[in-house]
Coordinates of C-alpha atoms in Angstrom, one line a residue:
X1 CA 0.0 0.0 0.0
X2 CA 1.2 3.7 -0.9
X3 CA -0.2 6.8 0.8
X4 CA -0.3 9.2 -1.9
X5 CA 1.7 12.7 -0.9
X6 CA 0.2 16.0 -0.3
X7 CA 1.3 18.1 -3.2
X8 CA -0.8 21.3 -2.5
X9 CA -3.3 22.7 0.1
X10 CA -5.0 25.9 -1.1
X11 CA -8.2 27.6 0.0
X12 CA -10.8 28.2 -2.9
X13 CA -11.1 31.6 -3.9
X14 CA -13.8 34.1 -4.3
X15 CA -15.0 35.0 -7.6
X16 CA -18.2 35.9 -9.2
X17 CA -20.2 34.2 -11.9
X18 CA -23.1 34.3 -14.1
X19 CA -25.3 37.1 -13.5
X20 CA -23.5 38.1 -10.4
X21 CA -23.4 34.5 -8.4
X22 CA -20.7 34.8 -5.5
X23 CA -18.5 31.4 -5.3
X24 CA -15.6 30.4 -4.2
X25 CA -13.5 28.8 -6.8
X26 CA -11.0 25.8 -5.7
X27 CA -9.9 25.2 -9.2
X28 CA -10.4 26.6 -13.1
X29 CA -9.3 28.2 -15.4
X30 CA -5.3 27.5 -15.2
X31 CA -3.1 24.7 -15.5
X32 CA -5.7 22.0 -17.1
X33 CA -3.3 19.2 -16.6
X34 CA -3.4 19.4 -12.8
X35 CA -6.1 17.8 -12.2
X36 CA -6.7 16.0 -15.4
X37 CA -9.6 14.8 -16.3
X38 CA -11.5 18.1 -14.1
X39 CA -11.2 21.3 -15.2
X40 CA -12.9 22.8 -12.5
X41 CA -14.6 23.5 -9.5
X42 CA -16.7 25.5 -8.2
X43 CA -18.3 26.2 -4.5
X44 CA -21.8 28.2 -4.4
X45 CA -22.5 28.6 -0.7
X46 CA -24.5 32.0 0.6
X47 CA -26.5 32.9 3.2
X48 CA -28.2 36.4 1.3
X49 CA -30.3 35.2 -1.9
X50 CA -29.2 39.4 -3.4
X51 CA -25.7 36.9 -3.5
X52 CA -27.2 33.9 -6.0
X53 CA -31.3 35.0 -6.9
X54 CA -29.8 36.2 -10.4
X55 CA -28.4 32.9 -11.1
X56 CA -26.4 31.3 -14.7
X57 CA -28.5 32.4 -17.4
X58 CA -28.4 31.0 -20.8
X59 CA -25.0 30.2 -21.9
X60 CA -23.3 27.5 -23.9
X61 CA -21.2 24.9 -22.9
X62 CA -19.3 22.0 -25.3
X63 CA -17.0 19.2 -25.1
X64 CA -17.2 19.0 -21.2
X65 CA -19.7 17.3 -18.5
X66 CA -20.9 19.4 -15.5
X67 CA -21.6 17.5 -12.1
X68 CA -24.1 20.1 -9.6
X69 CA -24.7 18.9 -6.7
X70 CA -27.4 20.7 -4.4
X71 CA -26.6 20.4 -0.4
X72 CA -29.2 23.6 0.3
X73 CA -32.1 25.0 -1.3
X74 CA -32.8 24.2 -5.0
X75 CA -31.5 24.7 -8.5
X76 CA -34.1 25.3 -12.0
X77 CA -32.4 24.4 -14.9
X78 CA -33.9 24.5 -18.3
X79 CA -32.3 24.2 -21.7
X80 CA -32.0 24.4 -25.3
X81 CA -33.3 20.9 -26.1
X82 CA -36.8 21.4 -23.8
X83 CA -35.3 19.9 -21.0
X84 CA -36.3 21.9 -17.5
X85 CA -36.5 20.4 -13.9
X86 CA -35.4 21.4 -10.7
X87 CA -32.7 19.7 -8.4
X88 CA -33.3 19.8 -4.7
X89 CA -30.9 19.1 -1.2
X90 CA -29.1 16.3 -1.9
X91 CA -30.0 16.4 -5.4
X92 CA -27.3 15.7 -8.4
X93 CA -27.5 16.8 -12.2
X94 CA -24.5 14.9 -14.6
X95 CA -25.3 17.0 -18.1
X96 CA -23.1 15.7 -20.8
X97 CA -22.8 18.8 -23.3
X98 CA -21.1 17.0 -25.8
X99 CA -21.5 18.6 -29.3
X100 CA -23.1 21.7 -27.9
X101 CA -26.4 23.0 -25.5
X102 CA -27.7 26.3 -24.3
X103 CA -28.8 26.2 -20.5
X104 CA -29.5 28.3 -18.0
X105 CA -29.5 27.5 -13.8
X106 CA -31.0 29.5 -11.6
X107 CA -30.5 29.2 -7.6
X108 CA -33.0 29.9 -4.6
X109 CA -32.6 29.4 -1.3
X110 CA -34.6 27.3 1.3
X111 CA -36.9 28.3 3.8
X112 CA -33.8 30.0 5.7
X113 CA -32.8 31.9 2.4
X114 CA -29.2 29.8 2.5
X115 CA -27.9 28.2 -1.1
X116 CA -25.4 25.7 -1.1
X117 CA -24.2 23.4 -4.2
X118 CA -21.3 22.5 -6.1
X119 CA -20.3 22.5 -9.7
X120 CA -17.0 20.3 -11.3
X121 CA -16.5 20.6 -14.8
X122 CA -14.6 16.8 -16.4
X123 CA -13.6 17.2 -19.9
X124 CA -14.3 14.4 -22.5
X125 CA -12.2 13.3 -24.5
X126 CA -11.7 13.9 -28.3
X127 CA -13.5 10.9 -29.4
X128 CA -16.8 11.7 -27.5
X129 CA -16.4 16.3 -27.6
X130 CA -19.5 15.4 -30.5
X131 CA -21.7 13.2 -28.7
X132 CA -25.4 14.1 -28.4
X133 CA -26.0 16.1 -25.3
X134 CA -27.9 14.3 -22.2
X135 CA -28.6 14.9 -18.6
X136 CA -29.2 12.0 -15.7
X137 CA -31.0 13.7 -12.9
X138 CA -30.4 12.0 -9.7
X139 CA -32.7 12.2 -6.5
X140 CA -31.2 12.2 -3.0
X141 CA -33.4 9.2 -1.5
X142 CA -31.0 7.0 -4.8
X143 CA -27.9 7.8 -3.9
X144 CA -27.0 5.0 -1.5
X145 CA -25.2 6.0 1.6
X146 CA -22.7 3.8 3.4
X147 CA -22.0 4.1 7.3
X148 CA -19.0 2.2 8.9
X149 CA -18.6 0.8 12.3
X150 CA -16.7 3.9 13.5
X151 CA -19.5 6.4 12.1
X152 CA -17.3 7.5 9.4
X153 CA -20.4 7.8 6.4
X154 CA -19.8 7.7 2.6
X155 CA -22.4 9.1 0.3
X156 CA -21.5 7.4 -3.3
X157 CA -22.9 9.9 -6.3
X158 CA -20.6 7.9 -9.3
X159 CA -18.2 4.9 -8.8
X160 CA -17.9 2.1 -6.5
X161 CA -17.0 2.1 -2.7
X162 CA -17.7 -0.1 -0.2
X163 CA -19.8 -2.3 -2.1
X164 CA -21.8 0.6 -3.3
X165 CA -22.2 1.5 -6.5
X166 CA -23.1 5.1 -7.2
X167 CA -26.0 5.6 -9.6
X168 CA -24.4 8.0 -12.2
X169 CA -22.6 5.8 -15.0
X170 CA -22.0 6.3 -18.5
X171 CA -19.5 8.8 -17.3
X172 CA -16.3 9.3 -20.0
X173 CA -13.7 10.1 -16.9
X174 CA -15.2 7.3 -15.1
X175 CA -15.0 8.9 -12.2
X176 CA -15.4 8.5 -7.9
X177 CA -17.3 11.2 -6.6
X178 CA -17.7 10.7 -2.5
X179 CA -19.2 13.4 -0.1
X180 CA -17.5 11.8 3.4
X181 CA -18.3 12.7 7.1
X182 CA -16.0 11.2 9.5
X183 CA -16.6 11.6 13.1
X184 CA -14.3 13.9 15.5
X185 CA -11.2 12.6 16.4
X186 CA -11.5 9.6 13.5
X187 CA -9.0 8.4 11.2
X188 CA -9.8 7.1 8.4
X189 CA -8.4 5.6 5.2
X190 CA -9.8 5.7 1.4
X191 CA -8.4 3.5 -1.2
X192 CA -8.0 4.9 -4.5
X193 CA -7.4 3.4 -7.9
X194 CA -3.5 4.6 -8.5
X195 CA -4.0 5.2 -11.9
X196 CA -6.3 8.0 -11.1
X197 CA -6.0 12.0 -10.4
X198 CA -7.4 12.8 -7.2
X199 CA -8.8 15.8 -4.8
X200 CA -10.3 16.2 -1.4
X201 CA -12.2 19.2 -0.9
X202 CA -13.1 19.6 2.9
X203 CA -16.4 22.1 3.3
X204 CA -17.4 21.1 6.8
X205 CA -15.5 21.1 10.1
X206 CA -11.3 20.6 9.8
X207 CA -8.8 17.5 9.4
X208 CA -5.1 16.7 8.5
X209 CA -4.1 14.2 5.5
X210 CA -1.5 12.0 6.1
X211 CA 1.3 12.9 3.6
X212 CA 3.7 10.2 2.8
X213 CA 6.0 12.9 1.9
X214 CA 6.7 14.0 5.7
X215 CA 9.5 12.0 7.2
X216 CA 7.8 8.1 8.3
X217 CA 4.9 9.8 6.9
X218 CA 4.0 11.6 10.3
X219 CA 0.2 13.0 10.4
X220 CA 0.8 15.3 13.4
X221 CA 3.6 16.8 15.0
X222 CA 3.6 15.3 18.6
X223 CA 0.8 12.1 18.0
X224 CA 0.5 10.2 21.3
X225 CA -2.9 7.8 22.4
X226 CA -4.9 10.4 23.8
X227 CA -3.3 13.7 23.1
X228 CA -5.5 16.5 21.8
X229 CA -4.9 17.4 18.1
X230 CA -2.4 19.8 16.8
X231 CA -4.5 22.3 15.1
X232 CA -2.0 24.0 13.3
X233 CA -1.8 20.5 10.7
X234 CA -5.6 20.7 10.0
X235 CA -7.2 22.0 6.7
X236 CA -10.7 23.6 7.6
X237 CA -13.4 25.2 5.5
X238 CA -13.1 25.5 1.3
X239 CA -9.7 24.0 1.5
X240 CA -8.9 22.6 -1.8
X241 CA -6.2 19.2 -0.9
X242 CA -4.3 17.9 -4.0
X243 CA -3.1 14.4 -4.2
X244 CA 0.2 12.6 -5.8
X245 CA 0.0 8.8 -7.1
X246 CA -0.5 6.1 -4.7
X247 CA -3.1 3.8 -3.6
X248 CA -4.8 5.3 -0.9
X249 CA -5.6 8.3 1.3
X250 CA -5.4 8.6 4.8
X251 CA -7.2 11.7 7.1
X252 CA -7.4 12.5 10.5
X253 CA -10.7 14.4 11.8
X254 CA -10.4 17.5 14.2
X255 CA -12.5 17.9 17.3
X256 CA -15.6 19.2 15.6
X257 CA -15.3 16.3 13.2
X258 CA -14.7 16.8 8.9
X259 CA -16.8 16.4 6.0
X260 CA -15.1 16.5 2.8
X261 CA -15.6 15.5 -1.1
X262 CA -13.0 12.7 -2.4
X263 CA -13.1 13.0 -6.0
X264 CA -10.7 10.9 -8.8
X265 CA -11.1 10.6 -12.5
X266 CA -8.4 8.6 -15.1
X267 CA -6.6 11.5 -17.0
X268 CA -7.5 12.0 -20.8
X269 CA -3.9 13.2 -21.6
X270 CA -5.0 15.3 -24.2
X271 CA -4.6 18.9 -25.6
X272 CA -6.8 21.1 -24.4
X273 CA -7.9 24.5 -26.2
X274 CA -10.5 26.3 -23.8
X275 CA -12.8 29.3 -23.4
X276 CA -14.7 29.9 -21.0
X277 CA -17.8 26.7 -20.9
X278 CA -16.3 25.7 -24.4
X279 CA -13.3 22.8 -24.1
X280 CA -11.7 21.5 -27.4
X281 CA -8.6 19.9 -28.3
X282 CA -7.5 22.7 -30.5
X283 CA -7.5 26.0 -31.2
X284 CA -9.5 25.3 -34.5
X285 CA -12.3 23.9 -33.1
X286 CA -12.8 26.0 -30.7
X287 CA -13.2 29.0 -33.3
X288 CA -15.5 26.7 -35.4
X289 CA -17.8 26.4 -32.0
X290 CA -17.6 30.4 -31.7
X291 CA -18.4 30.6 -35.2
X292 CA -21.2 28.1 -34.7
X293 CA -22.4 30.4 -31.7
X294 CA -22.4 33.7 -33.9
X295 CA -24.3 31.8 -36.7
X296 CA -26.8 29.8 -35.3
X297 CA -25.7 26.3 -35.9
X298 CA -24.0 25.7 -32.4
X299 CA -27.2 23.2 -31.5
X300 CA -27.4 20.2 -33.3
X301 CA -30.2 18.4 -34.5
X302 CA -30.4 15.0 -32.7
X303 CA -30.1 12.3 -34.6

């Protein structure tokens, strides 16, 4: 077994989106070989609907899938194929804009007026940037939900983890999407396929990561049975943890506990030429999709 390093810790940033949406970003827009196949990723969480009520209106997106997942409130979506619905707490939408699709999202809060969701972007490779667009729309109540004997609970949205299959498939990254909890003072360790990129993004409470790059692969400075936790190793809140290779991940929960999204995809290895919601392999196509945009013919007709 190989613990995979540590190779960055970063808080997600703020930023804006849409028509005016304040996020926090943990990823996007940069290197798109970091985190190979995701592009990236994006935190909505707000207390004050003036911060989300305008929402993502219509816009394009091609040669990518986008993964929302609702935690608070609710998300309507409606798009260029007819397609409308609305996702709720707990909710996911996997929309596969493969050749091309105009959508639009638009965020409300619950009863409290709080919004909370995420958004990952996973290119697709060359061989499927075409494909006709589709959406699965996934209900809370089928996403299966796994609890160990030490409380430590796995919700699996794609993938398969503890004898649980997620029920999102089809997916071109193949991917493991896991929203974890693990109880205070728990450690815990997560397998993960070595071939695959990999990310924890912690949202909830605080926790340390074993990195096998510290010397005997110490988690803590002073760890004794019993001793309280040295604060100053945890990641908290919006803390974007990047992974190296290896077979498996290990964390330690803080006194308040951690909940956390463990997220791994194969890598396409492939040139990416990007704008914006538009991912292509070169710069060619992605003026042809722009041109398509301008003239009308982004949309095509299904066959």
């Amino acid at each position: 077994m190989s613990i995979r390093p540590t190779l960055e810790t970063r808080a997600a940033q703020p930023t804006m989106e849409g028509a005016g949406v304040k996020l926090h970003r943990a990823f996007g827009f940069q290197d798109p070989s970091e985190l190979d196949p995701f592009l990236l990723f994006d935190d909505f969480r707000n207390e004050r609907p003036i911060d989300f009520e305008k929402g993502f209106p219509w816009h394009p997106h091609r040669g990518i899938e986008t993964i929302t997942y609702v935690l608070e409130g609710t998300v309507a979506h409606s798009d260029s194929l007819g397609n409308n619905g609305t996702l709720g707490a707990g909710d996911v939408q996997w929309m596969t804009a493969g050749s091309g699709i105009l959508h639009q999202e638009m965020p409300h809060g619950n009863a409290r007026g709080q919004m909370h969701g995420f958004q990952l972007w996973g290119n697709l490779p060359s061989a499927q940037k075409m494909t006709a667009p589709r959406y699965q729309d996934v209900t809370s109540d089928a996403i299966p939900e796994v609890i160990d004997d030490d409380g430590t609970m796995v919700r699996v949205i794609t993938g398969e983890f503890w004898g649980k299959r997620g029920p999102v498939d089809g997916i071109a990254a193949d991917p493991q999407y896991l929203d974890v909890t693990v109880p205070a003072g728990v450690r815990k360790t997560f397998k993960i396929d070595t071939y695959r990129r990999a990310f924890a993004y912690i949202f909830q409470g605080a926790g340390a990561f074993l990195d096998a790059s510290r010397p005997s692969g110490i988690l803590l400075e002073k760890e004794v049975a019993g001793e309280e936790l040295n604060i100053r190793d945890m990641s908290g809140d919006r803390t974007l943890v990047r992974f190296g290779t290896g077979d498996e991940v290990t964390v330690q929960a803080g006194p308040d506990g951690l909940r956390f999204l463990l997220i791994s995809g194969a890598p396409i290895d492939e040139p990416v030429a990007w704008h914006g919601p538009i991912v292509m392999n070169t710069r060619e196509e992605l003026m042809q999709a722009v041109r398509e945009l301008n003239n009308g013919t982004f949309i095509k007709p299904a066959h």
